[in-house]
Amino acid sequence: MDPQQIASLVQQTGFMPLFTHTNAEVCRNVLKASYDAGVRLFEFTNRNANSFDNFIALRKYCNDQLPGMVLGIGTIKNAQQAEQFIHAGADFLISPLILEEIQHVAATHKKLWIPGCATASEIGLAEYWGIDTVKIFPAKQLGGPAFIKAIKAVFPAMHFMVTGGVEPTGEDIGNWFKGGAAAVGIGSQLFPPDWLANNQYALVTDHIKKIIHYIEKARV
């Protein structure tokens, strides 16, 4: 998929699961549970010392076992990381910040990059660079759906993926979309540690199916 096709997929699905773990087997199981729930867009987050090795394992797993899964890497904070993960097969990049050196790498390799923005100035910079999808982070702490509604009025053509504090409930998800969010990113609350510790991946699949239903309902 090219960058615009992946950006369109983000907007169409309205959902991005976010996950990281030090255990490669847990990572594979979570990815499979998400895939079984219908997820075809997944962010593995670069937050651990062995995240690169685990990403390589997940990339191979997707290629071999999960056809159609679009696998991206999150928490990219500099050009070196961007280059490293692109060469490892990342389909897209997501950052908690906006940085010109990452924009250059993404543009050079023709990869979708979703920068993290928290102010009108940062969103405006992304728009100036031709980016039409940004991550609002940390969304809840910035003001929640009311912040999205206010900033959407200034940037009506921008698509906002909100992450940070999104609750996996019908009410909270509904409020984000009513406020103008194009997509929600949900991490730890999708994957309760006790479920993972007890190999209860069927619960993860059912939980994600409910989230997808909440999103579909919120967008009607």
CSV table of C-alpha atoms in Angstrom, one decimal:
chain,number,residue,atom,x,y,z
A,1,MET,CA,0.0,0.0,0.0
A,2,ASP,CA,1.2,3.5,-0.7
A,3,PRO,CA,1.1,6.2,2.0
A,4,GLN,CA,-2.3,7.7,0.9
A,5,GLN,CA,-3.9,4.2,0.8
A,6,ILE,CA,-2.8,3.6,4.4
A,7,ALA,CA,-3.9,7.0,5.5
A,8,SER,CA,-7.3,6.3,3.9
A,9,LEU,CA,-7.4,3.0,5.8
A,10,VAL,CA,-6.8,4.8,9.0
A,11,GLN,CA,-9.7,7.1,8.2
A,12,GLN,CA,-12.0,4.3,7.0
A,13,THR,CA,-11.4,2.0,10.0
A,14,GLY,CA,-11.3,4.7,12.6
A,15,PHE,CA,-9.2,2.5,14.8
A,16,MET,CA,-5.5,1.8,15.6
A,17,PRO,CA,-4.5,-0.8,18.2
A,18,LEU,CA,-1.2,0.2,19.9
A,19,PHE,CA,1.0,-2.4,21.6
A,20,THR,CA,4.5,-3.2,22.8
A,21,HIS,CA,6.0,-5.9,24.9
A,22,THR,CA,9.4,-7.4,25.6
A,23,ASN,CA,8.3,-11.0,24.9
A,24,ALA,CA,8.1,-11.8,21.2
A,25,GLU,CA,5.7,-14.7,21.7
A,26,VAL,CA,3.3,-12.4,23.6
A,27,CYS,CA,3.6,-9.9,20.7
A,28,ARG,CA,2.7,-12.5,18.1
A,29,ASN,CA,-0.2,-13.7,20.1
A,30,VAL,CA,-1.6,-10.2,20.5
A,31,LEU,CA,-1.2,-9.5,16.8
A,32,LYS,CA,-3.0,-12.8,16.0
A,33,ALA,CA,-5.8,-12.0,18.5
A,34,SER,CA,-6.2,-8.6,16.9
A,35,TYR,CA,-6.2,-10.0,13.4
A,36,ASP,CA,-8.9,-12.5,14.4
A,37,ALA,CA,-11.0,-9.6,15.5
A,38,GLY,CA,-10.8,-8.1,12.1
A,39,VAL,CA,-7.9,-5.6,12.6
A,40,ARG,CA,-5.8,-5.0,9.5
A,41,LEU,CA,-3.9,-1.9,10.8
A,42,PHE,CA,-1.6,-2.2,13.8
A,43,GLU,CA,1.0,-0.1,15.5
A,44,PHE,CA,3.8,-1.8,17.3
A,45,THR,CA,5.3,0.7,19.7
A,46,ASN,CA,9.1,1.3,19.9
A,47,ARG,CA,9.4,1.6,23.7
A,48,ASN,CA,11.6,-1.3,24.8
A,49,ALA,CA,15.3,-2.1,24.4
A,50,ASN,CA,14.4,-5.1,22.2
A,51,SER,CA,11.6,-3.5,20.3
A,52,PHE,CA,13.6,-3.6,17.0
A,53,ASP,CA,14.2,-7.4,17.3
A,54,ASN,CA,10.5,-8.0,18.2
A,55,PHE,CA,9.4,-5.8,15.3
A,56,ILE,CA,11.5,-7.9,12.9
A,57,ALA,CA,9.8,-11.1,14.3
A,58,LEU,CA,6.3,-9.5,13.9
A,59,ARG,CA,7.1,-8.4,10.3
A,60,LYS,CA,8.0,-12.0,9.4
A,61,TYR,CA,4.9,-13.3,11.2
A,62,CYS,CA,2.7,-11.0,9.2
A,63,ASN,CA,4.3,-11.9,6.0
A,64,ASP,CA,4.0,-15.6,6.7
A,65,GLN,CA,0.7,-15.9,8.6
A,66,LEU,CA,-1.4,-12.7,8.5
A,67,PRO,CA,-2.2,-11.7,4.9
A,68,GLY,CA,-3.4,-8.1,4.6
A,69,MET,CA,-2.1,-6.9,7.9
A,70,VAL,CA,-0.6,-3.4,7.7
A,71,LEU,CA,2.1,-3.2,10.3
A,72,GLY,CA,3.6,0.1,11.5
A,73,ILE,CA,6.0,1.3,14.1
A,74,GLY,CA,5.2,3.9,16.7
A,75,THR,CA,7.3,6.2,19.0
A,76,ILE,CA,9.7,7.1,16.3
A,77,LYS,CA,11.6,10.1,17.6
A,78,ASN,CA,14.4,10.7,15.2
A,79,ALA,CA,15.6,10.1,11.6
A,80,GLN,CA,17.9,7.2,12.6
A,81,GLN,CA,15.0,5.2,14.1
A,82,ALA,CA,12.8,6.0,11.1
A,83,GLU,CA,15.5,4.7,8.7
A,84,GLN,CA,16.1,1.6,10.8
A,85,PHE,CA,12.4,0.5,11.0
A,86,ILE,CA,11.7,1.4,7.3
A,87,HIS,CA,14.5,-0.9,6.3
A,88,ALA,CA,13.0,-3.6,8.7
A,89,GLY,CA,9.7,-3.4,6.8
A,90,ALA,CA,7.6,-0.9,8.6
A,91,ASP,CA,4.5,0.0,6.5
A,92,PHE,CA,4.1,3.3,8.2
A,93,LEU,CA,5.6,5.5,11.0
A,94,ILE,CA,4.0,7.2,13.9
A,95,SER,CA,5.6,9.7,16.3
A,96,PRO,CA,4.7,11.4,19.6
A,97,LEU,CA,6.2,14.6,18.1
A,98,ILE,CA,6.7,16.5,14.8
A,99,LEU,CA,10.3,16.7,13.5
A,100,GLU,CA,11.5,17.8,10.1
A,101,GLU,CA,14.2,15.1,9.9
A,102,ILE,CA,11.6,12.4,10.2
A,103,GLN,CA,9.5,14.1,7.6
A,104,HIS,CA,12.4,14.0,5.2
A,105,VAL,CA,13.1,10.3,5.8
A,106,ALA,CA,9.4,9.4,5.3
A,107,ALA,CA,9.2,11.5,2.1
A,108,THR,CA,12.4,10.0,0.7
A,109,HIS,CA,11.1,6.5,1.2
A,110,LYS,CA,7.5,7.3,0.3
A,111,LYS,CA,6.2,6.1,3.6
A,112,LEU,CA,3.2,7.4,5.6
A,113,TRP,CA,4.3,9.3,8.6
A,114,ILE,CA,1.7,10.4,11.2
A,115,PRO,CA,3.4,13.0,13.5
A,116,GLY,CA,2.2,13.7,17.0
A,117,CYS,CA,0.8,17.2,17.5
A,118,ALA,CA,-0.4,19.0,20.6
A,119,THR,CA,-0.8,22.6,19.4
A,120,ALA,CA,-2.3,24.6,16.5
A,121,SER,CA,1.3,25.5,15.5
A,122,GLU,CA,2.3,21.9,15.2
A,123,ILE,CA,-0.8,20.9,13.3
A,124,GLY,CA,-0.3,23.9,11.0
A,125,LEU,CA,3.3,22.8,10.3
A,126,ALA,CA,2.1,19.3,9.4
A,127,GLU,CA,-0.5,20.9,7.1
A,128,TYR,CA,2.2,23.1,5.5
A,129,TRP,CA,4.2,19.9,4.7
A,130,GLY,CA,1.2,18.3,3.0
A,131,ILE,CA,0.4,15.9,5.8
A,132,ASP,CA,-3.4,15.3,6.2
A,133,THR,CA,-3.4,12.9,9.2
A,134,VAL,CA,-1.9,13.7,12.5
A,135,LYS,CA,-1.9,12.1,15.9
A,136,ILE,CA,-3.2,14.2,18.8
A,137,PHE,CA,-1.3,13.2,21.9
A,138,PRO,CA,-1.9,13.1,24.8
A,139,ALA,CA,-5.5,13.7,23.7
A,140,LYS,CA,-7.3,13.4,27.0
A,141,GLN,CA,-4.8,15.6,28.8
A,142,LEU,CA,-5.0,18.2,26.1
A,143,GLY,CA,-8.7,18.7,26.7
A,144,GLY,CA,-10.5,15.6,25.3
A,145,PRO,CA,-13.2,15.8,22.7
A,146,ALA,CA,-13.7,19.5,23.3
A,147,PHE,CA,-10.1,20.2,22.2
A,148,ILE,CA,-10.7,18.2,19.0
A,149,LYS,CA,-13.9,20.1,18.3
A,150,ALA,CA,-12.2,23.5,18.8
A,151,ILE,CA,-9.1,22.6,16.7
A,152,LYS,CA,-11.1,20.9,13.9
A,153,ALA,CA,-12.8,24.3,13.3
A,154,VAL,CA,-9.4,25.8,12.4
A,155,PHE,CA,-8.2,22.7,10.4
A,156,PRO,CA,-11.3,21.3,8.8
A,157,ALA,CA,-9.3,19.3,6.2
A,158,MET,CA,-7.1,17.6,8.8
A,159,HIS,CA,-7.8,14.1,10.0
A,160,PHE,CA,-7.1,13.6,13.7
A,161,MET,CA,-6.2,10.3,15.3
A,162,VAL,CA,-6.5,10.7,19.0
A,163,THR,CA,-4.4,8.7,21.4
A,164,GLY,CA,-3.7,8.9,25.1
A,165,GLY,CA,-6.6,8.4,27.5
A,166,VAL,CA,-9.2,7.0,25.1
A,167,GLU,CA,-11.4,4.7,27.1
A,168,PRO,CA,-12.6,1.4,25.5
A,169,THR,CA,-16.3,2.2,26.1
A,170,GLY,CA,-19.1,3.1,23.7
A,171,GLU,CA,-19.7,6.4,25.5
A,172,ASP,CA,-16.1,7.6,25.4
A,173,ILE,CA,-15.5,6.5,21.8
A,174,GLY,CA,-18.8,8.1,20.8
A,175,ASN,CA,-17.7,11.4,22.4
A,176,TRP,CA,-14.4,11.5,20.5
A,177,PHE,CA,-16.0,11.0,17.1
A,178,LYS,CA,-18.7,13.5,17.9
A,179,GLY,CA,-15.9,15.9,18.7
A,180,GLY,CA,-14.4,15.4,15.2
A,181,ALA,CA,-11.9,12.6,15.6
A,182,ALA,CA,-11.2,10.6,12.5
A,183,ALA,CA,-9.7,7.6,14.4
A,184,VAL,CA,-8.9,6.5,17.9
A,185,GLY,CA,-5.7,4.8,19.0
A,186,ILE,CA,-6.0,2.5,22.1
A,187,GLY,CA,-3.2,0.8,23.8
A,188,SER,CA,-2.9,-0.8,27.2
A,189,GLN,CA,-6.7,-0.8,27.9
A,190,LEU,CA,-7.1,-3.1,24.9
A,191,PHE,CA,-4.7,-5.7,26.3
A,192,PRO,CA,-5.1,-6.2,30.0
A,193,PRO,CA,-1.9,-7.6,31.5
A,194,ASP,CA,-3.7,-10.4,33.4
A,195,TRP,CA,-5.3,-11.6,30.1
A,196,LEU,CA,-1.9,-11.8,28.5
A,197,ALA,CA,-0.3,-13.5,31.5
A,198,ASN,CA,-3.0,-16.1,31.5
A,199,ASN,CA,-3.0,-16.7,27.7
A,200,GLN,CA,-6.6,-15.5,27.5
A,201,TYR,CA,-6.2,-14.2,23.9
A,202,ALA,CA,-9.8,-15.1,23.0
A,203,LEU,CA,-10.8,-12.4,25.5
A,204,VAL,CA,-8.6,-9.9,23.6
A,205,THR,CA,-10.3,-10.8,20.3
A,206,ASP,CA,-13.8,-10.4,21.8
A,207,HIS,CA,-12.8,-7.1,23.4
A,208,ILE,CA,-11.5,-5.7,20.2
A,209,LYS,CA,-14.6,-6.8,18.3
A,210,LYS,CA,-16.7,-4.8,20.8
A,211,ILE,CA,-14.4,-1.7,20.2
A,212,ILE,CA,-14.9,-2.0,16.5
A,213,HIS,CA,-18.7,-2.2,17.0
A,214,TYR,CA,-18.6,0.9,19.2
A,215,ILE,CA,-16.7,2.8,16.5
A,216,GLU,CA,-19.1,1.7,13.8
A,217,LYS,CA,-22.0,2.8,15.9
A,218,ALA,CA,-20.4,6.1,16.8
A,219,ARG,CA,-19.9,6.9,13.1
A,220,VAL,CA,-23.4,6.2,11.9
